[in-house]
Amino acid sequence: MGKDIREDIAWAQINTDVLKSLENPRKLFWVIIFVALMMFGVGVGCEVYQYQTGMGVAGLNNPNVWGLYIATFIFWIGMSHSGTLLSAILHLMHADWRKPIYRFAEAMTTFSLMTAGLFVMVHLGRLWQFYYAVPYPNERWTWPNFQSPLLWDAMAIFTYLSSSVIFLYVGSIPDFAICRDNVHPGWRKKLYTLLALGWEGTDRQWRNFRVTYLTVACFLIPLAVSVHSIVASDFAMSQQPGWHVTSFPPYFVAGALYSGCAAIITLFIILRYVFKFEEYMTMPILKKTVRLTFAIAMVWTYLNWVEFATVWYSHDEVAKGVLIDKATGRFAPFWWAMNFCGSVVPFTMMIKRLQTNIPVMFAVSLLLNLGMWLERFMIVSPTFSHGYYPWTMDANYWPSMVQWGIVFGSFGWFTLLFMTFCKIVPSVSMYEVKEMVYHRSLATKKAELGLEGGH
Amino acid sequence: MSVSNLLENWSKFRHNHPVEDKGHPDWQAYPSEIKWAMAIDLDACTGCNACSVACYAENNLPVVGKEKYSHGQAMHWMRIERYWDEDNREFPDQGAQFLPMLCQQCEAAPCETVCPVGATNHTEDGLNSQIYNRCIGSRYCSANCPYKVRYFNWYDYPSTENVWPAPMEQQLNPDLTVRGKGVMEKCTFCKQRTYTARNNAKTEGRKIHDGDVQTACQQACPTNAISFGNLFDPESRVAKQWEQQQVELIKAEQEKDVKPGNNLRGYRIFEELRPYPSVMYLERVRENGV
C-alpha cells in the first residue's frame, strides 16, 4: 500500500489548495445548489399540503400508522454515525489516515442529524404542538412521559446534535484562523474573525484546544452509541412482531456505521473530484476506508442473520410470520434487494483491484446506502401490514406520493446544507493535514538518520 | 412550580403493574370501587353492525366515505370483523363468523407506556383514556396496540372534510367533543354515559347499580350479546359472566385453560401478551352457515 499522503507538500501549498475550495464557486456548484433547492422545494410543497390537509394524504392508514417518515428518519440518524466514528473513535485510536477526511464526515453527521430531526417533525400529526414533548414547567402541570422510548429518542437526538455541532466547531477553530488570515477583506473576513475566537496559535491555546477536543470526542462516543440504540428501542421495546428483538440496538448501531461509512466513500469521491483534492484524499486513504466499510458490512450481515435465526428458531409464530411475509409477500423484492445490497455487494470491496477503482467504489457505496435505506423500510412497514391482528393485515399498503416527495426533498435539504458548508468551512482539516505531513517527514528523517547512524 | 412537583405529578398518572404489585389494579392516587368491563357473546352476535352504527351516532364519529374507508382510514371505534369460513361453499351459502372489536381497555395497556407526552393514561375506573388536547399525533400508541383499535384523525373531518354538513351538525352529541385533525381517538366505553351515571349516583348518595349505565353498542344490540358493567360489583351481570366463565382480570393465563375437560366459553384476545384486557368474549358454539 502506498503512502497516505506525500510528506513533501509545503504547508503553504496545503493552505492554498484547501482555501481554493472556499472560493469562486464553479458553474456546476450553482447547478447542484439549484437542483437541491428544487428537490427541497418539492419536499416543502408536500409538507405544506400535508400540514394543511392532514396526515391522510401521506397514504398512512390503520394499521400502517408509520411509514417512510420513520424509515427515512432512521436512515438519516444512521448516516450521522460515521462522522463520530472517524473523528472521535479513530482520533482516540491515533489512526492518522482519518485526518484529511474527518472534517466532511463530521459535517455529514451534523447535517444528517438535522435532516433526521425534520422527519420527526414531519411525522407528527399535530406539528404545531411538538413542544409538548419537551419537559418545561407550565401552569397546567403537564409533563412528558419518561417511559416512552420516543421521548428518550427526542432527548438523545437533541443531545447528539448539539454535541456534534460543538465538536465540529471546536475542531475547526484553527482552520477558521487560517481562513481569517488569508481571505480578502469583506464580510467573509469578519465572519471568520468572529468564528476563530481570536485564535493565534500560541502554546497555551493549542494545549487548551487539545484538551477540549479530546474531552468532546470522549463525550461524543457514548452518545453516538446510545442515540442509535435508543432509536432501536423505539422498536425493540414495543410488543410488535418483528420489532420485539433483543439484538436490535447493536444491529442498529452496526447498520448506522455501515451506511455512514458508505456515505463517506460517496462524498470522498465527489469532493476529491470537485475540489481536486487528489493530494489529500489519496488512494491509500480510500483503500483504508473501503476496508473499514467492508468489516462493518460483515458485522451488519452477521447481526442480520442473528436476527433472522432467533426469529426462525423461536416459537413465536407471529414474528416468524412477519419474517416469512418479508421474504415472500408484498415486500419481497425490497427485502431481497436489501439483502443483496447489504450483504453481497460489499464483497466487491474484498477485491484489491476494485478497492481503488473510483467508478466501481462510487457505484458500490450508493448501492450500499440503497440497501441500508431498504433495511429501514423493511423494519418499519412489514410489521404494520402483517402484524398481530389478522383482520388488519393489509397486503396492498403502499406509501403515497406525498411521503415519497418528502423523502426525496430531504436529500435536497441535505445537499443544500452540505454544499453551503463546503464553501464556508474548509472541508479538509488544514492543521491536521499539516500535522500529518510533519509527522511523516519527521519519521522519514529519523529513518534516514537511523540508516546513516548504522553505517 | 418546582421540578419535584412536576416529577410527582408525572408519577401520579402512571399506575402500577396490575400483577406484580398487589394482585389487583392499584390506584392509590384515586381509590375506586369501579372497574368497567365488558362481555361479548359471539354466539348471540349476528354481525348486524347495529353496535357500530350506534357508536358512530353516540361518539360523533365521522363517516369517512367509501374511498377513505377502502384506504383503511375508517374511524369505527366499534367494528364488526367478518371471517369467512373455509367450508368450500360459495358466497350466499358460505359460513362466516363475526367478531365485534373495540378498545379492550387493557389494565397494562401497551399504548399507555409508549406515548411520549402521556396523552393516554389509566383512569381510576379502569379505563384507558385518551386526552385529545394533549395528543401530538406521534401514533406510537397505535403502533404498539396489538388489536389495532386506535383510530387517527387523518383529516380535519369536521371542517375541511365537512362530514357533517348543515343541518347534520345538529345531531352531534353535545356530551363529548368533535375531534380535529392529527389526534388519536378510540373507544372510551361511552365515558360520557358512565360519568353521568356516576354523578347521578353520587348526587343520590348511593353506589352505582348494575343497569345504571349502558354503552351505546350494548343498548343497540338486538340480541343482547354485549353486557357492560362494574366488575367489582359481584351483583352485576358482567361480573357474574366473568365468574361463571372463570376468567380473571389479573391473570395472563386462566386456570381453567390448563385444566383438562374445560368446556367454558370465556376467553380474552391476546391474553398471552399480558395486556390484561377488560373485554371477555364468549366463544361461538352454534354451527356456521346454517
XYZ file of C-alpha atoms in Angstrom:
745
model
C 0.000 0.000 0.000
C 1.274 3.458 -0.903
C 1.674 6.408 1.368
C -1.412 8.027 2.878
C -0.023 11.413 1.983
C 3.159 12.809 0.421
C 5.487 14.115 3.094
C 6.930 16.866 0.952
C 3.831 19.016 0.493
C 4.634 22.551 1.598
C 2.386 23.942 4.312
C 1.631 26.989 2.189
C 0.580 24.625 -0.576
C -1.927 22.971 1.756
C -3.383 26.361 2.607
C -3.787 27.435 -0.991
C -5.185 24.086 -2.133
C -7.794 23.926 0.595
C -8.695 27.615 0.611
C -9.251 27.408 -3.129
C -12.218 25.158 -2.391
C -13.836 28.022 -0.498
C -13.714 30.497 -3.326
C -15.192 31.149 -6.732
C -17.863 28.502 -6.998
C -17.865 26.905 -10.410
C -20.948 26.757 -12.581
C -21.526 23.163 -11.516
C -21.800 24.323 -7.919
C -24.718 26.595 -8.743
C -26.331 23.858 -10.807
C -26.137 21.483 -7.858
C -27.454 24.156 -5.495
C -30.329 24.829 -7.869
C -31.218 21.153 -8.226
C -31.010 20.702 -4.455
C -33.259 23.705 -3.939
C -35.787 22.285 -6.378
C -35.717 18.932 -4.583
C -36.118 20.620 -1.239
C -38.938 22.677 -2.728
C -40.780 19.505 -3.658
C -40.425 18.301 -0.072
C -41.602 21.621 1.356
C -44.568 21.659 -1.017
C -45.584 18.163 0.076
C -45.210 19.106 3.728
C -47.307 22.249 3.338
C -50.020 20.222 1.652
C -49.860 17.559 4.352
C -49.894 20.150 7.139
C -52.963 21.822 5.669
C -54.925 18.724 4.799
C -53.910 16.172 7.400
C -51.697 13.118 7.603
C -54.151 11.164 5.469
C -52.615 12.491 2.277
C -49.412 10.630 3.153
C -51.296 7.417 2.440
C -50.949 6.259 6.024
C -53.821 4.266 7.479
C -54.776 1.821 10.175
C -52.687 -0.322 10.760
C -49.928 1.399 8.726
C -49.617 4.368 11.059
C -45.878 4.712 10.488
C -44.272 4.694 7.093
C -41.428 6.156 5.106
C -41.020 9.065 7.509
C -39.877 6.804 10.302
C -37.860 4.598 7.939
C -36.042 7.586 6.458
C -35.612 9.106 9.897
C -33.666 6.010 10.971
C -31.711 6.175 7.726
C -30.546 9.739 8.362
C -29.791 9.057 12.011
C -27.701 6.120 10.858
C -25.868 8.282 8.370
C -24.751 10.507 11.214
C -22.716 7.812 12.917
C -19.691 7.547 10.694
C -18.666 11.127 11.368
C -18.235 10.331 15.005
C -16.533 7.059 14.189
C -13.953 8.792 12.027
C -13.411 11.910 14.060
C -13.784 10.677 17.618
C -13.141 6.928 17.781
C -10.315 6.916 15.264
C -8.930 10.069 16.886
C -8.608 8.237 20.178
C -7.043 5.295 18.376
C -4.466 7.558 16.730
C -5.343 6.415 13.234
C -3.938 9.411 11.435
C -5.192 8.457 7.982
C -8.538 9.849 9.082
C -7.165 13.378 9.213
C -7.840 14.566 5.665
C -11.357 13.153 5.569
C -12.847 13.540 9.018
C -13.995 17.149 8.626
C -16.586 16.486 5.948
C -17.597 13.276 7.711
C -18.256 15.294 10.836
C -20.254 17.812 8.816
C -22.238 14.921 7.393
C -23.037 13.853 10.952
C -24.413 17.249 11.829
C -26.427 17.697 8.665
C -27.887 14.237 8.576
C -28.985 14.718 12.189
C -30.661 17.934 11.172
C -32.397 16.090 8.340
C -33.464 13.312 10.697
C -34.867 15.925 13.055
C -37.067 17.212 10.253
C -38.591 13.777 9.809
C -39.611 13.641 13.445
C -41.494 16.890 12.854
C -42.974 15.865 9.522
C -44.220 12.653 11.077
C -46.219 14.333 13.845
C -49.952 14.600 13.378
C -50.006 17.902 15.207
C -46.718 19.512 14.326
C -47.826 22.774 15.889
C -47.869 21.071 19.310
C -44.445 19.406 19.073
C -43.226 21.273 22.160
C -45.497 19.107 24.321
C -42.712 16.539 24.146
C -40.323 18.954 25.861
C -40.246 18.948 29.671
C -40.953 22.537 30.550
C -42.673 23.757 33.713
C -46.117 25.068 32.960
C -49.301 26.122 34.652
C -51.215 23.033 33.500
C -48.814 20.655 35.262
C -48.289 18.607 32.147
C -45.092 16.673 31.776
C -43.798 14.317 29.095
C -43.904 10.599 29.712
C -40.407 9.405 30.511
C -41.403 5.793 29.984
C -41.721 6.347 26.275
C -38.734 5.405 24.087
C -39.885 8.122 21.704
C -39.143 10.715 24.348
C -35.678 9.268 25.009
C -35.234 9.471 21.302
C -36.041 13.159 21.156
C -33.652 13.824 24.050
C -30.857 11.657 22.616
C -31.043 13.241 19.187
C -31.038 16.736 20.570
C -28.029 15.957 22.794
C -26.165 14.276 19.966
C -26.911 17.101 17.555
C -25.789 19.826 19.930
C -22.631 17.910 20.910
C -21.680 17.195 17.327
C -22.160 20.849 16.384
C -19.790 21.772 19.230
C -17.327 19.098 18.148
C -17.402 20.244 14.541
C -16.956 23.851 15.569
C -14.178 23.279 18.108
C -12.271 21.154 15.637
C -12.487 23.895 13.021
C -11.201 26.814 15.079
C -7.534 26.649 13.938
C -8.766 26.405 10.352
C -11.057 29.383 10.769
C -7.976 31.317 11.876
C -6.158 30.285 8.695
C -9.168 31.451 6.675
C -9.263 34.723 8.585
C -5.618 35.350 7.786
C -5.944 34.524 4.117
C -9.272 35.737 2.730
C -9.737 39.184 1.246
C -11.306 41.824 3.471
C -15.062 41.766 3.382
C -17.934 40.079 5.176
C -16.223 36.718 4.973
C -13.199 38.043 6.815
C -15.480 39.415 9.529
C -17.245 36.082 9.775
C -14.002 34.127 10.114
C -12.661 36.636 12.624
C -15.720 36.009 14.717
C -15.575 32.227 14.304
C -11.851 31.958 15.022
C -12.401 33.334 18.538
C -9.083 35.193 18.440
C -7.017 32.113 17.685
C -3.333 32.924 17.431
C -1.784 29.519 17.688
C 0.034 30.111 20.962
C 1.183 27.133 23.019
C -1.428 27.797 25.648
C -4.190 27.930 23.050
C -3.041 24.684 21.494
C -2.913 22.984 24.860
C -6.427 24.102 25.775
C -7.616 23.210 22.320
C -6.274 19.649 22.546
C -7.868 19.068 25.934
C -11.224 20.452 24.798
C -11.183 18.476 21.589
C -10.321 15.256 23.366
C -12.983 15.838 26.021
C -15.714 16.445 23.476
C -14.547 13.406 21.493
C -14.792 11.217 24.594
C -18.218 12.653 25.338
C -19.435 12.044 21.825
C -18.599 8.344 21.539
C -21.068 7.026 24.133
C -23.644 9.440 22.723
C -23.255 8.035 19.234
C -23.747 4.512 20.523
C -26.666 5.446 22.732
C -28.539 7.526 20.178
C -28.980 4.682 17.752
C -29.581 2.150 20.500
C -32.427 4.378 21.602
C -33.783 4.583 18.079
C -33.656 0.782 18.135
C -35.513 0.830 21.455
C -38.449 2.531 19.753
C -38.890 -0.808 18.067
C -37.320 -3.313 20.426
C -39.287 -2.079 23.439
C -42.599 -2.319 21.665
C -44.567 -5.523 21.618
C -44.893 -5.920 17.892
C -43.737 -8.995 15.974
C -40.525 -8.363 14.055
C -39.619 -5.467 16.356
C -39.514 -7.172 19.722
C -35.927 -8.331 19.207
C -33.221 -8.071 21.851
C -30.413 -7.726 19.327
C -31.890 -4.596 17.776
C -29.668 -1.980 19.449
C -26.305 -3.417 18.292
C -27.902 -4.276 14.959
C -28.995 -0.677 14.509
C -25.619 0.716 15.555
C -23.829 -1.588 13.101
C -26.257 -0.578 10.357
C -25.703 3.060 11.190
C -21.915 2.820 10.984
C -22.312 0.856 7.791
C -24.466 3.361 5.930
C -22.389 6.226 7.292
C -19.142 4.711 6.005
C -20.727 4.090 2.622
C -21.807 7.729 2.527
C -18.258 8.798 3.409
C -16.972 6.912 0.382
C -19.566 8.626 -1.820
C -18.712 12.100 -0.552
C -14.985 11.317 -0.571
C -15.158 10.588 -4.278
C -17.324 13.615 -5.052
C -15.157 16.072 -3.060
C -11.965 14.626 -4.426
C -13.235 15.178 -7.930
C -14.952 18.531 -7.446
C -12.280 20.262 -5.375
C -9.324 18.432 -6.930
C -8.195 17.130 -3.548
C -6.159 14.279 -5.069
C -3.141 15.188 -2.957
C -5.064 14.858 0.289
C -7.833 12.372 -0.366
C -5.414 9.788 -1.638
C -5.987 6.268 -2.870
C -4.464 4.592 0.210
C -6.930 6.501 2.364
C -9.803 5.396 0.154
C -8.489 1.867 0.436
C -8.485 2.043 4.217
C -11.997 3.472 4.311
C -13.194 0.747 1.967
C -11.654 -1.939 4.158
C -13.250 -0.439 7.249
C -16.602 -0.366 5.472
C -16.202 -3.979 4.449
C -15.508 -5.020 8.025
C -18.600 -3.188 9.254
C -20.633 -4.690 6.411
C -19.731 -8.139 7.669
C -20.684 -7.234 11.241
C -24.025 -5.986 9.964
C -24.549 -9.126 7.880
C -23.806 -11.274 10.887
C -26.238 -9.384 13.122
C -28.837 -9.523 10.371
C -28.553 -13.293 10.244
C -28.617 -13.485 14.025
C -31.935 -11.667 13.913
C -33.367 -13.998 11.282
C -32.138 -17.046 13.142
C -33.531 -16.008 16.508
C -36.907 -15.362 14.925
C -36.823 -18.528 12.878
C -35.919 -20.848 15.725
C -38.177 -19.155 18.258
C -41.666 -20.419 18.897
C -43.073 -17.005 18.163
C -45.305 -17.863 15.241
C -46.352 -14.272 14.659
C -42.805 -12.948 14.406
C -41.989 -15.861 12.147
C -44.992 -14.920 10.037
C -43.616 -11.420 9.601
C -40.242 -12.806 8.523
C -41.860 -15.153 6.004
C -44.014 -12.306 4.757
C -40.914 -10.178 4.244
C -39.299 -12.895 2.163
C -42.333 -13.929 0.134
C -45.040 -11.296 0.430
C -45.662 -7.820 -0.882
C -42.270 -6.518 0.160
C -40.247 -9.498 -1.076
C -38.436 -7.609 -3.896
C -37.332 -4.926 -1.441
C -36.328 -7.418 1.209
C -34.215 -9.428 -1.183
C -32.756 -6.237 -2.640
C -31.799 -5.186 0.884
C -30.016 -8.481 1.486
C -28.300 -8.280 -1.873
C -27.143 -4.675 -1.482
C -26.231 -5.052 2.175
C -24.546 -8.443 2.231
C -23.496 -9.395 -1.311
C -22.444 -6.103 -2.909
C -19.811 -5.363 -0.195
C -17.840 -8.405 -1.353
C -16.633 -6.305 -4.291
C -14.719 -4.410 -1.617
C -12.665 -7.520 -0.973
C -11.127 -7.406 -4.436
C -7.913 -5.401 -4.134
C -8.037 -4.095 -7.665
C -11.504 -2.655 -7.134
C -10.724 -1.027 -3.786
C -9.194 1.936 -5.564
C -11.378 1.866 -8.650
C -13.260 5.140 -8.323
C -16.307 4.460 -10.549
C -16.841 0.995 -9.051
C -16.486 2.212 -5.464
C -18.831 5.112 -6.182
C -21.499 2.741 -7.503
C -20.908 0.297 -4.649
C -21.229 2.989 -1.986
C -24.521 4.176 -3.471
C -25.827 0.608 -3.622
C -24.837 0.004 -0.004
C -26.809 3.039 1.076
C -29.764 1.979 -1.034
C -29.594 -1.359 0.774
C -29.460 0.360 4.129
C -32.445 2.541 3.307
C -34.356 -0.558 2.252
C -33.342 -2.199 5.528
C -35.064 0.560 7.481
C -38.104 0.372 5.244
C -38.198 -3.397 5.803
C -38.009 -2.945 9.556
C -40.883 -0.478 9.695
C -43.511 -1.432 7.144
C -43.920 -5.244 7.131
C -44.601 -5.293 10.874
C -47.567 -2.993 10.342
C -49.044 -4.663 7.319
C -48.528 -8.154 8.747
C -48.836 -7.661 12.487
C -50.581 -9.495 15.313
C -54.126 -8.821 14.352
C -55.210 -10.842 11.310
C -58.191 -8.655 10.477
C -55.997 -5.611 9.966
C -53.431 -7.352 7.793
C -53.018 -5.320 4.674
C -51.386 -6.864 1.644
C -51.637 -3.746 -0.521
C -50.103 -0.954 1.507
C -48.041 1.493 -0.473
C -46.858 4.967 0.631
C -48.381 7.870 -1.265
C -46.510 10.365 -3.421
C -46.537 12.869 -0.562
C -44.374 10.547 1.519
C -42.053 9.873 -1.385
C -41.901 13.608 -2.112
C -40.774 14.460 1.392
C -38.188 11.652 1.384
C -36.933 12.977 -1.958
C -36.903 16.532 -0.627
C -34.800 15.513 2.364
C -31.924 14.614 0.062
C -32.182 18.089 -1.441
C -32.089 19.625 2.032
C -29.022 17.588 2.973
C -27.226 18.510 -0.256
C -28.086 22.161 0.256
C -26.629 22.180 3.763
C -23.561 20.253 2.713
C -22.809 22.418 -0.315
C -23.156 25.575 1.730
C -20.876 24.086 4.359
C -18.205 23.275 1.762
C -17.998 26.929 0.792
C -17.835 28.274 4.335
C -15.782 25.754 6.291
C -12.676 24.080 4.836
C -13.803 20.532 4.074
C -10.267 19.254 4.644
C -8.790 19.954 8.038
C -5.719 22.015 7.151
C -3.978 21.966 10.502
C -4.361 18.230 10.919
C -3.076 17.541 7.419
C -0.062 19.689 8.254
C 0.468 17.672 11.419
C 0.243 14.503 9.404
C 2.767 15.753 6.835
C 5.055 16.913 9.634
C 4.942 13.565 11.423
C 5.581 11.754 8.173
C 8.574 13.859 7.248
C 9.903 13.513 10.775
C 9.586 9.765 10.549
C 11.371 9.672 7.197
C 14.116 11.869 8.538
C 14.546 9.645 11.571
C 14.704 6.593 9.378
C 17.326 8.244 7.207
C 19.312 9.294 10.247
C 18.977 5.857 11.738
C 20.217 4.398 8.497
C 23.187 6.765 8.472
C 23.897 6.041 12.136
C 24.082 2.355 11.265
C 26.935 2.879 8.882
C -43.517 25.313 40.342
C -40.563 23.101 41.187
C -39.150 20.133 39.366
C -40.040 17.807 42.232
C -43.609 18.995 41.887
C -43.573 18.075 38.249
C -41.992 14.713 38.894
C -44.655 13.892 41.450
C -47.308 14.930 39.053
C -45.797 12.755 36.390
C -45.711 9.662 38.552
C -49.342 10.109 39.502
C -50.788 9.103 36.220
C -48.648 6.022 35.918
C -50.452 3.276 37.731
C -48.506 0.270 38.907
C -48.329 -3.028 37.188
C -51.581 -4.902 37.821
C -49.968 -8.171 38.772
C -46.566 -7.518 40.182
C -47.677 -5.062 42.804
C -50.721 -6.030 44.777
C -52.574 -8.564 42.756
C -55.191 -6.068 41.732
C -55.081 -2.775 39.901
C -53.615 -0.375 42.359
C -54.991 3.104 42.313
C -53.558 4.654 45.421
C -53.875 8.097 43.966
C -57.538 7.626 43.152
C -59.103 4.766 45.099
C -62.007 3.395 43.192
C -64.780 0.881 43.590
C -65.407 0.705 39.900
C -63.764 -1.337 37.205
C -65.698 -1.130 33.978
C -65.632 -4.315 31.947
C -67.475 -5.977 29.141
C -68.505 -9.405 27.957
C -69.440 -10.104 24.351
C -71.290 -13.291 23.461
C -70.186 -14.292 19.978
C -72.866 -16.954 19.897
C -75.500 -14.249 20.092
C -73.781 -11.866 17.678
C -75.339 -11.899 14.221
C -72.929 -9.387 12.719
C -75.713 -6.888 12.090
C -73.485 -3.843 12.721
C -76.066 -2.086 14.895
C -73.440 -1.599 17.619
C -71.109 0.056 15.154
C -73.838 2.408 13.904
C -74.844 3.275 17.449
C -71.228 4.056 18.237
C -70.983 6.413 15.260
C -74.075 8.246 16.469
C -73.118 8.365 20.133
C -69.463 9.301 19.847
C -69.526 11.830 16.998
C -67.526 9.573 14.712
C -67.033 10.926 11.223
C -68.299 8.835 8.325
C -65.284 8.994 6.063
C -66.814 7.714 2.841
C -66.154 4.773 0.599
C -62.818 5.894 -0.763
C -61.172 6.628 2.579
C -62.715 3.523 4.092
C -61.093 1.426 1.389
C -57.784 3.128 2.224
C -58.078 1.866 5.776
C -58.868 5.282 7.204
C -62.254 4.459 8.740
C -62.990 5.727 12.240
C -65.117 2.854 13.547
C -64.359 2.618 17.262
C -66.576 -0.440 17.289
C -66.011 -2.576 14.254
C -67.543 -5.847 13.173
C -64.921 -8.142 11.764
C -66.034 -10.780 9.317
C -64.075 -14.003 8.874
C -65.224 -16.299 6.091
C -65.377 -19.998 6.880
C -63.267 -22.201 4.696
C -66.094 -24.640 4.088
C -65.868 -24.961 0.283
C -69.179 -23.210 -0.228
C -69.900 -20.222 -2.437
C -70.963 -16.801 -1.198
C -74.591 -16.898 -0.161
C -74.120 -20.277 1.497
C -70.617 -19.761 2.797
C -70.434 -19.540 6.559
C -68.919 -16.548 8.296
C -68.012 -15.598 11.820
C -68.316 -12.160 13.274
C -66.300 -10.501 15.957
C -67.171 -7.088 17.368
C -63.840 -5.425 18.085
C -63.368 -2.351 20.228
C -60.696 -0.965 22.533
C -60.034 -3.695 25.097
C -59.287 -1.132 27.851
C -56.238 -3.142 28.919
C -55.073 -2.966 32.501
C -51.412 -2.991 31.431
C -52.024 -1.223 28.170
C -49.168 -1.325 25.651
C -50.337 2.042 24.307
C -50.019 3.879 27.608
C -46.332 3.407 28.275
C -45.157 4.484 24.841
C -46.929 7.825 24.452
C -44.196 10.484 24.554
C -46.475 13.138 26.041
C -48.588 10.964 28.334
C -51.769 11.636 26.390
C -53.132 8.168 27.058
C -53.480 7.136 30.674
C -55.316 4.899 33.029
C -58.369 6.283 34.785
C -59.493 5.436 38.278
C -62.414 3.392 36.951
C -60.102 1.125 34.990
C -60.344 2.706 31.585
C -57.665 3.579 29.144
C -58.267 7.249 28.465
C -57.194 9.463 25.632
C -56.592 13.184 26.116
C -57.210 14.731 22.711
C -55.812 18.110 23.685
C -52.548 16.592 24.809
C -52.027 14.279 21.820
C -49.336 15.373 19.363
C -50.057 12.592 16.888
C -46.881 10.507 17.021
C -49.108 7.415 16.586
C -46.785 5.294 18.711
C -49.800 4.086 20.727
C -51.400 2.659 17.631
C -48.099 1.145 16.528
C -47.870 -0.728 19.821
C -51.539 -1.746 20.083
C -51.883 -5.473 19.338
C -55.592 -5.077 18.483
C -55.170 -2.021 16.232
C -58.250 -0.373 17.715
C -56.899 3.143 17.855
C -58.063 5.486 15.139
C -56.197 8.518 13.965
C -57.783 11.663 12.551
C -56.068 11.552 9.193
C -58.043 14.568 8.002
C -59.852 17.508 9.531
C -63.228 15.835 9.345
C -65.441 18.481 10.982
C -64.218 21.435 8.933
C -62.350 20.800 5.698
C -63.842 17.376 5.065
C -67.280 18.656 6.062
C -68.580 15.267 7.170
C -71.497 16.893 8.997
C -72.925 19.367 6.502
C -75.703 21.591 7.892
C -78.109 20.711 9.382
C -76.389 17.413 10.269
C -74.177 19.060 12.853
C -77.375 19.417 14.899
C -77.338 15.689 15.607
C -73.855 15.693 17.123
C -73.728 14.502 20.691
C -73.155 17.559 22.914
C -71.764 15.409 25.740
C -68.418 14.934 24.081
C -66.077 16.713 21.723
C -65.713 16.602 17.971
C -62.073 15.814 17.280
C -59.936 17.811 14.904
C -57.139 16.541 12.682
C -53.980 14.942 13.930
C -55.150 13.333 17.161
C -55.660 9.733 18.108
C -59.018 8.523 19.346
C -60.608 5.266 20.375
C -63.451 3.615 22.245
C -63.995 5.128 25.694
C -66.648 2.672 26.941
C -69.008 5.648 26.440
C -67.256 7.703 29.073
C -69.892 10.453 28.840
C -72.521 7.937 29.950
C -70.505 6.307 32.723
C -69.567 9.667 34.202
C -73.181 10.857 34.108
C -74.261 7.667 35.843
C -71.589 8.052 38.495
C -72.522 11.658 39.105
C -76.190 10.763 39.407
C -75.384 8.007 41.873
C -73.221 10.388 43.861
C -75.987 13.008 43.945
C -78.416 10.431 45.201
C -75.869 9.292 47.748
C -75.745 5.676 46.656
C -73.407 3.285 44.947
C -73.710 2.709 41.247
C -76.055 -0.187 40.387
C -75.890 -2.576 37.519
C -78.074 -1.162 34.758
C -77.439 2.473 35.701
C -75.372 2.769 32.583
C -75.410 1.122 29.200
C -72.906 1.704 26.456
C -74.306 2.731 23.066
C -73.271 -0.560 21.460
C -74.854 -2.552 24.247
C -78.062 -0.557 24.012
C -78.308 -1.067 20.259
C -77.532 -4.785 20.206
C -80.735 -6.595 19.176
C -79.569 -9.946 20.525
C -78.246 -8.643 23.819
C -74.814 -10.034 23.042
C -72.976 -7.273 24.879
C -73.031 -6.822 28.607
C -71.280 -3.991 30.342
C -70.889 -3.050 33.960
C -68.785 -2.824 37.066
C -66.572 -5.862 37.501
C -66.037 -5.041 41.188
C -69.781 -5.303 41.840
C -70.492 -9.045 42.323
C -74.167 -8.462 41.528
C -73.521 -7.059 38.057
C -74.256 -9.166 35.010
C -70.762 -8.752 33.644
C -69.125 -9.824 36.912
C -71.354 -12.881 37.036
C -70.460 -13.794 33.484
C -66.738 -13.413 34.171
C -67.092 -15.517 37.272
C -69.105 -18.211 35.517
C -66.502 -18.409 32.797
C -63.711 -18.384 35.402
C -61.933 -15.560 33.627
C -59.916 -13.422 35.985
C -58.897 -9.900 35.102
C -55.406 -10.021 36.508
C -54.305 -13.348 35.061
C -52.320 -13.740 31.869
C -53.236 -17.407 31.772
C -56.517 -18.637 33.186
C -56.505 -21.698 35.417
C -59.487 -23.154 33.587
C -57.489 -23.166 30.351
C -54.868 -25.514 31.736
C -57.444 -27.816 33.349
C -58.431 -30.814 31.249
C -62.017 -31.127 30.081
C -62.659 -27.433 30.137
C -65.913 -26.592 28.426
C -66.084 -22.939 29.341
C -66.515 -20.437 26.543
C -64.944 -17.318 28.021
C -61.654 -16.066 26.639
C -59.808 -12.843 26.113
C -57.993 -11.967 22.924
C -54.177 -11.869 23.134
C -54.264 -12.680 26.815
C -50.814 -14.223 26.377
C -49.313 -10.817 25.568
C -50.268 -9.778 29.112
C -52.139 -6.573 28.420
C -54.919 -7.806 30.792
C -57.815 -6.736 28.576
C -61.173 -5.792 30.115
C -63.306 -7.382 27.431
C -64.199 -11.051 27.657
C -65.524 -12.851 24.610
C -67.751 -15.916 24.761
C -66.771 -18.405 22.144
C -69.258 -19.274 19.434
C -70.708 -22.779 19.652
C -73.514 -22.844 17.098
C -72.700 -24.218 13.695
C -71.812 -21.900 10.869
C -73.553 -21.443 7.570
C -76.969 -22.531 8.760
